Short mmCIF file of C-alpha atoms in Angstrom, two decimals:
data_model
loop_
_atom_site.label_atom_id
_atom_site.label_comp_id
_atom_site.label_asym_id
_atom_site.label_seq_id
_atom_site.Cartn_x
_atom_site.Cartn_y
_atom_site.Cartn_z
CA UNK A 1 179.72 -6.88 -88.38
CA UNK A 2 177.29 -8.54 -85.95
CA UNK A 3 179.57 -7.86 -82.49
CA UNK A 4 177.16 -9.68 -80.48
CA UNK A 5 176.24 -13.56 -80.93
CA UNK A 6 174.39 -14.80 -78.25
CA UNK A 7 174.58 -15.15 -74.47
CA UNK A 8 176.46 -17.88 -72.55
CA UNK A 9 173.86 -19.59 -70.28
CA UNK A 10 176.03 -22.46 -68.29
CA UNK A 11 175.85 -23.38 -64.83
CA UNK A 12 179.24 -21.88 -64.27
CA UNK A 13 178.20 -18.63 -65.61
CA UNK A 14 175.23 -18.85 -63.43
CA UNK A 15 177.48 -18.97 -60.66
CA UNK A 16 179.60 -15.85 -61.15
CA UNK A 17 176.20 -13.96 -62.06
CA UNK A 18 174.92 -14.54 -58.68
CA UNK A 19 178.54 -13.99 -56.82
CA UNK A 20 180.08 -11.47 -58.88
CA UNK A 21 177.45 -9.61 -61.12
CA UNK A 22 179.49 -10.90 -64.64
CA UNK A 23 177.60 -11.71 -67.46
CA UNK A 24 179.19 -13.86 -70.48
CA UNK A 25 178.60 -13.78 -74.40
CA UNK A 26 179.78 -15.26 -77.19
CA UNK A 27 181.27 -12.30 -79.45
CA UNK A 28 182.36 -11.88 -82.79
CA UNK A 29 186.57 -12.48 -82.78
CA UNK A 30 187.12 -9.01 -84.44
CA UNK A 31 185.63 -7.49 -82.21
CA UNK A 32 187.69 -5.42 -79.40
CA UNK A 33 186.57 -4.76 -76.33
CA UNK A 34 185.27 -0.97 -76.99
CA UNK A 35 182.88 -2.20 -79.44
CA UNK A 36 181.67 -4.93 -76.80
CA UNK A 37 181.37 -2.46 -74.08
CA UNK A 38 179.09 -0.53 -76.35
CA UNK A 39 176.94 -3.31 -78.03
CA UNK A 40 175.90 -4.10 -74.78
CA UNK A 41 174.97 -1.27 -72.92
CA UNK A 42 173.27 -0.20 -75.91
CA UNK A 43 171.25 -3.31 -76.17
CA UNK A 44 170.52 -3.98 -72.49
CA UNK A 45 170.37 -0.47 -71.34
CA UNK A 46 172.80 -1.21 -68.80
CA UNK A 47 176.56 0.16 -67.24
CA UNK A 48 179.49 -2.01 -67.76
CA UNK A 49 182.20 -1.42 -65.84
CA UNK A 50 184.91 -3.95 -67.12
CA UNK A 51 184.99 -6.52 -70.14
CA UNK A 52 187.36 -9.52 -70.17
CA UNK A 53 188.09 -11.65 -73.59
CA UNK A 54 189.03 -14.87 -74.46
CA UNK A 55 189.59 -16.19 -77.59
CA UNK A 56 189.26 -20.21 -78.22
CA UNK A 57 190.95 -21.70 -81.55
CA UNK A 58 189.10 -24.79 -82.76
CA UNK A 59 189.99 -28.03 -82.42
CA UNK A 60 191.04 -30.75 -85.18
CA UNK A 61 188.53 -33.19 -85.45
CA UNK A 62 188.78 -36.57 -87.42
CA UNK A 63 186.62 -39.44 -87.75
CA UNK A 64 186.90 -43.12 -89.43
CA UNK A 65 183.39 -43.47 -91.84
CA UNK A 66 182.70 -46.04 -95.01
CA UNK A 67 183.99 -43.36 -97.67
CA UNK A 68 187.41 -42.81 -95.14
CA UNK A 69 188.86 -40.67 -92.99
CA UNK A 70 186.67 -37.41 -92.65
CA UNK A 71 188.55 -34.14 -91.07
CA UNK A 72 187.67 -30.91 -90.14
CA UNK A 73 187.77 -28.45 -87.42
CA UNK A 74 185.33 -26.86 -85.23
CA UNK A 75 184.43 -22.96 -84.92
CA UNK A 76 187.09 -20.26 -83.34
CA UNK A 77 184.94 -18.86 -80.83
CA UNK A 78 185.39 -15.63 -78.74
CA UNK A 79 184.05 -15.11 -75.47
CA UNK A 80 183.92 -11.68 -73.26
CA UNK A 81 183.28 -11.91 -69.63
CA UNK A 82 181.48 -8.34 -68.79
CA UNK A 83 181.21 -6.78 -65.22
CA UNK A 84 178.53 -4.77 -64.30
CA UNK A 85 177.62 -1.73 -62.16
CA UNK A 86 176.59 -2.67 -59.13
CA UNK A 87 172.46 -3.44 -58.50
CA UNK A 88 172.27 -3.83 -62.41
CA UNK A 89 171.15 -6.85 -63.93
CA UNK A 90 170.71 -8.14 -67.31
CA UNK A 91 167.46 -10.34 -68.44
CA UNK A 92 167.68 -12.76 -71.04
CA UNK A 93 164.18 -14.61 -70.72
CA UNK A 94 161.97 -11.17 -71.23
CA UNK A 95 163.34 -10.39 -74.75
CA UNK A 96 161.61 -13.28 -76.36
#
């Protein structure tokens, strides 16, 4: 299990990087937050000190086209929130 999916880079997010040192990802929705705690610091060599989760259940989605109606829903998605120590910082942009 891939815990990990990829980083949330949104203007809010930006926001409570530069206020409150949080960083956001999108995460598997198995995943607890142990194994989040440790993909990360592993990863970015960093020390987390707390990780918030929130899970989002997708939404029904329906649409009129020439063959009918077409339904279907979009992805569950789980996000974590994590804090880190203070004067640590995580860089997306040098990884590439």
């Amino acid at each position: 299990m891939e815990i990990l999916r990829k980083p949330l880079l949104t203007e809010k997010v930006a926001q409570i990087t530069e206020k409150l040192n949080r960083y956001a990802f999108i995460v598997d929705p198995r995943a607890n937050k142990i194994q989040i705690k440790t993909a990360i610091e592993t990863m970015y060599g960093v020390n987390i000190t707390a990780v918030n989760t929130m899970r989002y259940v997708g939404k029904l989605k329906s649409r009129n086209t020439k063959a009918g109606l077409v339904q279907g829903r979009s992805a569950t998605v789980k996000k974590a929130i994590v804090t880190l120590k203070d004067g640590e910082t995580i860089d997306f942009y040098s990884n590439i």
